[in-house]
mmCIF file of C-alpha atoms and ligand atoms in Angstrom:
data_model
loop_
_atom_site.group_PDB
_atom_site.id
_atom_site.type_symbol
_atom_site.label_atom_id
_atom_site.label_comp_id
_atom_site.label_asym_id
_atom_site.label_seq_id
_atom_site.Cartn_x
_atom_site.Cartn_y
_atom_site.Cartn_z
ATOM 1 C CA UNK A 309 -10.123 15.804 -9.367
ATOM 2 C CA UNK A 310 -10.025 13.914 -6.364
ATOM 3 C CA UNK A 311 -11.812 10.791 -4.582
ATOM 4 C CA UNK A 312 -11.958 10.822 -0.954
ATOM 5 C CA UNK A 313 -11.756 6.712 -0.593
ATOM 6 C CA UNK A 314 -13.465 5.185 2.519
ATOM 7 C CA UNK A 315 -10.554 3.319 3.254
ATOM 8 C CA UNK A 316 -7.697 5.755 2.792
ATOM 9 C CA UNK A 317 -9.100 9.242 2.596
ATOM 10 C CA UNK A 318 -8.598 11.783 0.304
ATOM 11 C CA UNK A 319 -6.713 10.660 -3.116
ATOM 12 C CA UNK A 320 -5.590 12.171 -6.280
ATOM 13 C CA UNK A 321 -7.303 10.760 -9.757
ATOM 14 C CA UNK A 322 -4.390 8.946 -10.458
ATOM 15 C CA UNK A 323 -4.531 6.600 -7.540
ATOM 16 C CA UNK A 324 -7.758 5.320 -9.321
ATOM 17 C CA UNK A 325 -8.993 3.556 -12.470
ATOM 18 C CA UNK A 326 -12.377 4.109 -14.050
ATOM 19 C CA UNK A 327 -14.270 0.756 -14.745
ATOM 20 C CA UNK A 328 -17.992 2.451 -15.932
ATOM 21 C CA UNK A 329 -21.536 2.615 -15.034
ATOM 22 C CA UNK A 330 -22.297 0.452 -11.784
ATOM 23 C CA UNK A 331 -26.163 0.821 -12.659
ATOM 24 C CA UNK A 332 -26.268 -2.378 -14.666
ATOM 25 C CA UNK A 333 -27.143 -5.769 -13.405
ATOM 26 C CA UNK A 334 -26.374 -8.970 -14.346
ATOM 27 C CA UNK A 335 -29.422 -11.066 -16.198
ATOM 28 C CA UNK A 336 -30.300 -13.942 -14.330
ATOM 29 C CA UNK A 337 -29.631 -17.220 -16.126
ATOM 30 C CA UNK A 338 -31.728 -17.782 -18.889
ATOM 31 C CA UNK A 339 -32.430 -14.038 -19.693
ATOM 32 C CA UNK A 340 -33.238 -13.321 -23.238
ATOM 33 C CA UNK A 341 -30.263 -12.192 -25.287
ATOM 34 C CA UNK A 342 -31.837 -8.855 -25.895
ATOM 35 C CA UNK A 343 -31.329 -8.287 -21.610
ATOM 36 C CA UNK A 344 -27.781 -9.976 -21.935
ATOM 37 C CA UNK A 345 -26.874 -7.700 -24.810
ATOM 38 C CA UNK A 346 -28.053 -4.592 -23.367
ATOM 39 C CA UNK A 347 -25.870 -5.628 -19.532
ATOM 40 C CA UNK A 348 -23.313 -6.254 -22.259
ATOM 41 C CA UNK A 349 -23.079 -3.570 -24.712
ATOM 42 C CA UNK A 350 -25.511 -0.815 -23.897
ATOM 43 C CA UNK A 351 -24.450 2.302 -21.715
ATOM 44 C CA UNK A 352 -26.876 5.537 -21.109
ATOM 45 C CA UNK A 353 -24.558 8.476 -21.789
ATOM 46 C CA UNK A 354 -25.740 10.545 -18.691
ATOM 47 C CA UNK A 355 -25.076 14.177 -18.639
ATOM 48 C CA UNK A 356 -25.597 14.555 -14.699
ATOM 49 C CA UNK A 357 -25.204 12.607 -11.631
ATOM 50 C CA UNK A 358 -24.108 9.424 -12.399
ATOM 51 C CA UNK A 359 -22.988 6.402 -10.231
ATOM 52 C CA UNK A 360 -19.587 4.687 -11.389
ATOM 53 C CA UNK A 361 -16.978 1.626 -10.089
ATOM 54 C CA UNK A 362 -13.622 3.117 -9.603
ATOM 55 C CA UNK A 363 -10.757 1.686 -8.408
ATOM 56 C CA UNK A 364 -7.902 2.316 -6.152
ATOM 57 C CA UNK A 365 -5.454 0.220 -7.110
ATOM 58 C CA UNK A 366 -2.477 2.546 -6.817
ATOM 59 C CA UNK A 367 -3.693 2.665 -2.908
ATOM 60 C CA UNK A 368 -5.958 0.089 -0.825
ATOM 61 C CA UNK A 369 -7.382 -2.020 -3.835
ATOM 62 C CA UNK A 370 -10.455 -1.438 -3.207
ATOM 63 C CA UNK A 371 -13.381 -1.164 -5.433
ATOM 64 C CA UNK A 372 -15.467 1.991 -5.068
ATOM 65 C CA UNK A 373 -18.641 3.022 -5.865
ATOM 66 C CA UNK A 374 -18.613 7.178 -6.500
ATOM 67 C CA UNK A 375 -21.720 9.177 -7.265
ATOM 68 C CA UNK A 376 -20.344 11.571 -9.651
ATOM 69 C CA UNK A 377 -21.641 14.789 -11.832
ATOM 70 C CA UNK A 378 -20.361 14.143 -15.275
ATOM 71 C CA UNK A 379 -21.268 17.826 -16.109
ATOM 72 C CA UNK A 380 -19.434 19.431 -13.234
ATOM 73 C CA UNK A 381 -16.907 16.393 -12.188
ATOM 74 C CA UNK A 382 -18.555 17.104 -8.411
ATOM 75 C CA UNK A 383 -18.457 13.827 -6.249
ATOM 76 C CA UNK A 384 -21.562 13.435 -4.300
ATOM 77 C CA UNK A 385 -20.523 10.580 -2.668
ATOM 78 C CA UNK A 386 -18.332 7.194 -2.542
ATOM 79 C CA UNK A 387 -18.804 3.873 -1.024
ATOM 80 C CA UNK A 388 -17.070 0.855 -0.833
ATOM 81 C CA UNK A 389 -18.152 -1.363 -3.799
ATOM 82 C CA UNK A 390 -19.999 -4.757 -2.697
ATOM 83 C CA UNK A 391 -17.395 -7.394 -1.911
ATOM 84 C CA UNK A 392 -14.470 -4.446 -1.335
ATOM 85 C CA UNK A 393 -12.896 -6.198 1.833
ATOM 86 C CA UNK A 394 -14.391 -8.660 3.969
ATOM 87 C CA UNK A 395 -16.153 -6.745 6.139
ATOM 88 C CA UNK A 396 -18.296 -5.247 3.548
ATOM 89 C CA UNK A 397 -19.126 -8.465 1.172
ATOM 90 C CA UNK A 398 -22.005 -9.483 0.407
ATOM 91 C CA UNK A 399 -24.610 -11.205 2.508
ATOM 92 C CA UNK B 176 19.829 -33.146 -12.147
ATOM 93 C CA UNK B 177 22.197 -30.561 -11.213
ATOM 94 C CA UNK B 178 21.601 -28.868 -7.534
ATOM 95 C CA UNK B 179 20.205 -25.516 -6.977
ATOM 96 C CA UNK B 180 21.008 -23.444 -3.960
ATOM 97 C CA UNK B 181 18.972 -20.497 -3.599
ATOM 98 C CA UNK B 182 20.703 -17.513 -1.757
ATOM 99 C CA UNK B 183 18.538 -14.461 -0.890
ATOM 100 C CA UNK B 184 19.445 -11.187 -2.825
ATOM 101 C CA UNK B 185 17.771 -7.829 -2.190
ATOM 102 C CA UNK B 186 16.651 -6.448 -5.408
ATOM 103 C CA UNK B 187 19.053 -3.204 -4.634
ATOM 104 C CA UNK B 188 21.897 -5.190 -4.601
ATOM 105 C CA UNK B 189 23.143 -3.548 -8.087
ATOM 106 C CA UNK B 190 21.667 -0.130 -7.684
ATOM 107 C CA UNK B 191 22.426 0.698 -4.235
ATOM 108 C CA UNK B 192 25.804 2.073 -3.891
ATOM 109 C CA UNK B 193 26.635 2.693 0.144
ATOM 110 C CA UNK B 194 28.058 6.427 1.145
ATOM 111 C CA UNK B 195 27.677 9.862 -0.614
ATOM 112 C CA UNK B 196 25.417 10.616 -2.990
ATOM 113 C CA UNK B 197 24.343 13.814 -4.176
ATOM 114 C CA UNK B 198 25.277 17.774 -2.639
ATOM 115 C CA UNK B 199 28.515 17.452 -0.532
ATOM 116 C CA UNK B 200 30.108 19.936 1.888
ATOM 117 C CA UNK B 201 27.042 19.698 4.232
ATOM 118 C CA UNK B 202 25.636 16.896 6.319
ATOM 119 C CA UNK B 203 23.327 15.020 4.539
ATOM 120 C CA UNK B 204 20.012 15.858 4.454
ATOM 121 C CA UNK B 205 18.511 12.522 4.042
ATOM 122 C CA UNK B 206 19.607 8.798 4.766
ATOM 123 C CA UNK B 207 17.871 6.275 2.540
ATOM 124 C CA UNK B 208 18.786 2.903 4.576
ATOM 125 C CA UNK B 209 17.518 -0.143 2.823
ATOM 126 C CA UNK B 210 16.438 -2.882 5.421
ATOM 127 C CA UNK B 211 17.803 -6.454 3.892
ATOM 128 C CA UNK B 212 16.341 -9.736 4.872
ATOM 129 C CA UNK B 213 13.108 -9.275 6.871
ATOM 130 C CA UNK B 214 9.898 -11.735 7.236
ATOM 131 C CA UNK B 215 6.712 -10.043 5.946
ATOM 132 C CA UNK B 216 3.486 -12.277 5.740
ATOM 133 C CA UNK B 217 0.319 -10.600 4.274
ATOM 134 C CA UNK B 218 -2.769 -11.269 6.342
ATOM 135 C CA UNK B 219 -6.458 -11.014 4.545
ATOM 136 C CA UNK B 220 -9.749 -11.667 6.317
ATOM 137 C CA UNK B 221 -11.792 -14.821 4.817
ATOM 138 C CA UNK B 222 -14.954 -13.105 3.050
ATOM 139 C CA UNK B 223 -17.385 -12.595 6.160
ATOM 140 C CA UNK B 224 -14.370 -13.037 8.952
ATOM 141 C CA UNK B 225 -12.988 -9.991 9.437
ATOM 142 C CA UNK B 226 -14.237 -9.806 13.488
ATOM 143 C CA UNK B 227 -12.754 -13.392 13.833
ATOM 144 C CA UNK B 228 -9.260 -12.059 12.664
ATOM 145 C CA UNK B 229 -9.602 -9.123 15.093
ATOM 146 C CA UNK B 230 -9.379 -11.423 17.893
ATOM 147 C CA UNK B 231 -7.133 -13.894 16.604
ATOM 148 C CA UNK B 232 -4.451 -11.621 15.844
ATOM 149 C CA UNK B 233 -5.069 -9.722 19.254
ATOM 150 C CA UNK B 234 -4.340 -13.087 20.529
ATOM 151 C CA UNK B 235 -1.680 -13.761 18.878
ATOM 152 C CA UNK B 236 -0.011 -10.245 19.153
ATOM 153 C CA UNK B 237 -0.816 -8.757 22.294
ATOM 154 C CA UNK B 238 -2.328 -5.705 20.515
ATOM 155 C CA UNK B 239 -5.178 -5.140 17.858
ATOM 156 C CA UNK B 240 -4.330 -5.145 14.494
ATOM 157 C CA UNK B 241 -4.616 -1.718 12.432
ATOM 158 C CA UNK B 242 -8.305 -1.479 11.262
ATOM 159 C CA UNK B 243 -7.155 1.975 9.292
ATOM 160 C CA UNK B 244 -4.163 3.230 7.782
ATOM 161 C CA UNK B 245 -1.956 2.694 10.863
ATOM 162 C CA UNK B 246 1.386 1.105 11.800
ATOM 163 C CA UNK B 247 1.249 -0.878 14.817
ATOM 164 C CA UNK B 248 4.525 -1.699 16.981
ATOM 165 C CA UNK B 249 4.436 -4.790 18.953
ATOM 166 C CA UNK B 250 6.989 -6.476 21.131
ATOM 167 C CA UNK B 251 8.737 -7.877 17.987
ATOM 168 C CA UNK B 252 6.625 -6.721 15.049
ATOM 169 C CA UNK B 253 5.388 -3.941 13.273
ATOM 170 C CA UNK B 254 1.780 -4.423 12.113
ATOM 171 C CA UNK B 255 1.149 -2.237 8.986
ATOM 172 C CA UNK B 256 -2.181 -1.602 7.233
ATOM 173 C CA UNK B 257 -2.131 -2.238 3.351
ATOM 174 C CA UNK B 258 -6.283 -2.178 2.698
ATOM 175 C CA UNK B 259 -9.304 -3.010 3.992
ATOM 176 C CA UNK B 260 -9.746 -5.509 6.862
ATOM 177 C CA UNK B 261 -5.760 -7.079 5.543
ATOM 178 C CA UNK B 262 -2.661 -6.074 6.804
ATOM 179 C CA UNK B 263 1.792 -7.231 6.912
ATOM 180 C CA UNK B 264 3.615 -8.729 9.881
ATOM 181 C CA UNK B 265 6.701 -7.104 9.677
ATOM 182 C CA UNK B 266 9.549 -8.591 11.409
ATOM 183 C CA UNK B 267 12.685 -10.075 11.501
ATOM 184 C CA UNK B 268 15.104 -13.090 12.325
ATOM 185 C CA UNK B 269 11.602 -15.744 11.657
ATOM 186 C CA UNK B 270 9.766 -14.908 14.575
ATOM 187 C CA UNK B 271 6.495 -14.511 12.370
ATOM 188 C CA UNK B 272 6.234 -16.851 9.190
ATOM 189 C CA UNK B 273 3.829 -18.319 7.568
ATOM 190 C CA UNK B 274 5.017 -21.589 9.705
ATOM 191 C CA UNK B 275 4.795 -19.762 13.160
ATOM 192 C CA UNK B 276 1.529 -17.603 12.047
ATOM 193 C CA UNK B 277 -0.548 -20.172 9.849
ATOM 194 C CA UNK B 278 -1.950 -22.307 13.323
ATOM 195 C CA UNK B 279 -3.172 -18.431 14.554
ATOM 196 C CA UNK B 280 -4.418 -17.001 11.614
ATOM 197 C CA UNK B 281 -4.821 -19.322 9.026
ATOM 198 C CA UNK B 282 -8.581 -20.235 10.177
ATOM 199 C CA UNK B 283 -9.704 -16.433 9.637
ATOM 200 C CA UNK B 284 -7.426 -15.230 7.332
ATOM 201 C CA UNK B 285 -5.417 -15.912 4.112
ATOM 202 C CA UNK B 286 -1.646 -15.215 4.438
ATOM 203 C CA UNK B 287 0.919 -14.682 1.809
ATOM 204 C CA UNK B 288 4.236 -14.438 2.031
ATOM 205 C CA UNK B 289 5.732 -11.737 0.838
ATOM 206 C CA UNK B 290 9.361 -11.530 2.338
ATOM 207 C CA UNK B 291 11.091 -11.806 -1.587
ATOM 208 C CA UNK B 292 8.502 -9.541 -3.183
ATOM 209 C CA UNK B 293 9.018 -6.630 -1.735
ATOM 210 C CA UNK B 294 11.959 -3.602 -0.632
ATOM 211 C CA UNK B 295 12.115 -2.225 2.289
ATOM 212 C CA UNK B 296 13.680 1.064 3.197
ATOM 213 C CA UNK B 297 13.895 3.426 5.334
ATOM 214 C CA UNK B 298 14.280 7.448 4.824
ATOM 215 C CA UNK B 299 15.162 10.034 7.551
ATOM 216 C CA UNK B 300 16.976 13.134 7.719
ATOM 217 C CA UNK B 301 16.299 16.620 7.868
ATOM 218 C CA UNK B 302 15.116 16.862 4.772
ATOM 219 C CA UNK B 303 14.010 13.614 4.458
ATOM 220 C CA UNK B 304 9.814 14.986 4.128
ATOM 221 C CA UNK B 305 10.703 18.044 1.794
ATOM 222 C CA UNK B 306 12.285 14.978 -0.540
ATOM 223 C CA UNK B 307 9.304 12.833 0.042
ATOM 224 C CA UNK B 308 7.070 15.815 -0.859
ATOM 225 C CA UNK B 309 8.701 15.919 -4.638
ATOM 226 C CA UNK B 310 7.336 11.885 -5.044
ATOM 227 C CA UNK B 311 4.350 11.783 -2.570
ATOM 228 C CA UNK B 312 0.470 13.837 -2.988
ATOM 229 C CA UNK B 313 0.412 12.600 0.769
ATOM 230 C CA UNK B 314 0.657 15.232 3.454
ATOM 231 C CA UNK B 315 3.743 14.029 5.463
ATOM 232 C CA UNK B 316 3.676 17.203 7.986
ATOM 233 C CA UNK B 317 3.737 15.566 11.606
ATOM 234 C CA UNK B 318 0.204 17.324 12.561
ATOM 235 C CA UNK B 319 -1.526 15.156 9.774
ATOM 236 C CA UNK B 320 0.737 11.731 9.546
ATOM 237 C CA UNK B 321 2.560 11.812 12.989
ATOM 238 C CA UNK B 322 4.175 8.494 14.280
ATOM 239 C CA UNK B 323 2.073 5.323 13.806
ATOM 240 C CA UNK B 324 0.326 6.765 10.231
ATOM 241 C CA UNK B 325 0.766 4.794 7.310
ATOM 242 C CA UNK B 326 -0.647 4.714 3.781
ATOM 243 C CA UNK B 327 -1.128 2.692 0.787
ATOM 244 C CA UNK B 328 -0.776 4.988 -2.085
ATOM 245 C CA UNK B 329 1.225 5.306 -5.047
ATOM 246 C CA UNK B 330 4.802 7.215 -5.754
ATOM 247 C CA UNK B 331 6.074 7.966 -9.294
ATOM 248 C CA UNK B 332 3.189 5.646 -10.499
ATOM 249 C CA UNK B 333 4.275 2.699 -8.381
ATOM 250 C CA UNK B 334 2.644 1.241 -5.003
ATOM 251 C CA UNK B 335 4.082 1.594 -2.050
ATOM 252 C CA UNK B 336 3.190 1.249 1.509
ATOM 253 C CA UNK B 337 4.436 3.927 3.808
ATOM 254 C CA UNK B 338 4.507 4.522 7.123
ATOM 255 C CA UNK B 339 5.848 6.529 9.994
ATOM 256 C CA UNK B 340 7.746 4.663 13.058
ATOM 257 C CA UNK B 341 9.472 5.518 15.884
ATOM 258 C CA UNK B 342 12.089 8.414 15.721
ATOM 259 C CA UNK B 343 15.292 7.881 15.396
ATOM 260 C CA UNK B 344 17.152 8.919 19.395
ATOM 261 C CA UNK B 345 18.035 12.194 17.426
ATOM 262 C CA UNK B 346 14.211 13.001 17.361
ATOM 263 C CA UNK B 347 14.300 12.696 13.031
ATOM 264 C CA UNK B 348 11.147 11.541 11.908
ATOM 265 C CA UNK B 349 11.460 8.451 9.870
ATOM 266 C CA UNK B 350 9.513 6.997 6.969
ATOM 267 C CA UNK B 351 9.064 3.540 6.131
ATOM 268 C CA UNK B 352 8.085 2.330 2.379
ATOM 269 C CA UNK B 353 7.752 -1.198 1.116
ATOM 270 C CA UNK B 354 7.564 -1.438 -3.039
ATOM 271 C CA UNK B 355 7.105 -4.341 -4.970
ATOM 272 C CA UNK B 356 10.806 -5.920 -5.602
ATOM 273 C CA UNK B 357 10.815 -5.974 -9.635
ATOM 274 C CA UNK B 358 9.905 -1.725 -9.198
ATOM 275 C CA UNK B 359 12.646 -0.998 -5.963
ATOM 276 C CA UNK B 360 15.001 0.022 -8.801
ATOM 277 C CA UNK B 361 13.382 2.587 -10.562
ATOM 278 C CA UNK B 362 11.991 4.090 -7.570
ATOM 279 C CA UNK B 363 15.529 3.847 -5.775
ATOM 280 C CA UNK B 364 17.062 5.885 -9.109
ATOM 281 C CA UNK B 365 13.681 8.492 -8.678
ATOM 282 C CA UNK B 366 14.227 8.863 -4.895
ATOM 283 C CA UNK B 367 18.179 9.648 -5.237
ATOM 284 C CA UNK B 368 17.023 11.737 -7.633
ATOM 285 C CA UNK B 369 14.892 13.880 -5.337
ATOM 286 C CA UNK B 370 17.459 13.806 -2.679
ATOM 287 C CA UNK B 371 21.015 14.243 -4.828
ATOM 288 C CA UNK B 372 20.508 18.610 -4.214
ATOM 289 C CA UNK B 373 20.053 17.818 -0.288
ATOM 290 C CA UNK B 374 22.848 15.124 -0.281
ATOM 291 C CA UNK B 375 22.276 11.908 0.516
ATOM 292 C CA UNK B 376 23.509 8.887 2.899
ATOM 293 C CA UNK B 377 23.220 5.544 1.652
ATOM 294 C CA UNK B 378 23.595 2.541 3.396
ATOM 295 C CA UNK B 379 22.000 -0.966 4.084
ATOM 296 C CA UNK B 380 21.332 -2.684 7.269
ATOM 297 C CA UNK B 381 20.182 -5.892 8.985
ATOM 298 C CA UNK B 382 18.228 -4.172 11.240
ATOM 299 C CA UNK B 383 14.336 -3.431 11.261
ATOM 300 C CA UNK B 384 14.490 0.181 13.206
HETATM 301 ZN ZN1 LIG C 334 -8.211 2.986 -0.410
#
């Protein structure tokens, strides 16, 4: 498997580290215990298209958001994660 | 209290043995030269200030700093891309240090002195690219990786900054790499093993090029 880093180009899997599902969003302060439990512990086990965070630690050290199919390993899109680099900083 | 004096020593001081290594009898196919005593400053744009940094760097160096995996030669330094919105300033002789760069760049950027945190190795010779192909998954063919190309990548599971500077006077390509000081010895031995079959000429130098 290879990932096309938007900053570096196509690189082998060994340069990347998998973090996990990119979908969960941190609940607002004061959210219920159930919502926080869900955010911290519960994950969907998707067979198909997923959105994941990967870290290009063996390269440019940017966090990436990768759209990957868990059945085929086909990667359909890679983009910088929010905050990767100063330019892509979250407004 | 005891007086301390801090003398800078190369991280390859013990591993590097100048002279010939590996196959003998023909001209060495690979030359490995450690460059010692350099100034290396990492410049990272502050959040949302990449455009301001680009402007300040252009004013400071006279050329645009790389905003893609490239190495740019200035009159007295090399600017090497090290990640999105960040680059290294590599120079000699105290021209570009924390003290001299901070007034120009510390507004839009964070500066970090890496001079003693990295080892710098130049790799040249007729078999340099063949040898590197054993260790790197990057295509270093001249059509893909011409002069001025750079990459933040891994060799032997070790993060390196790799770039191709100007050719030697005899026309041979020169690849340069920066590696974390504490990993330098390990990578050095790996490169010696990879290069041994071609014959290696080992040296160290105080000059960048
Ligand atoms: Zn990258």
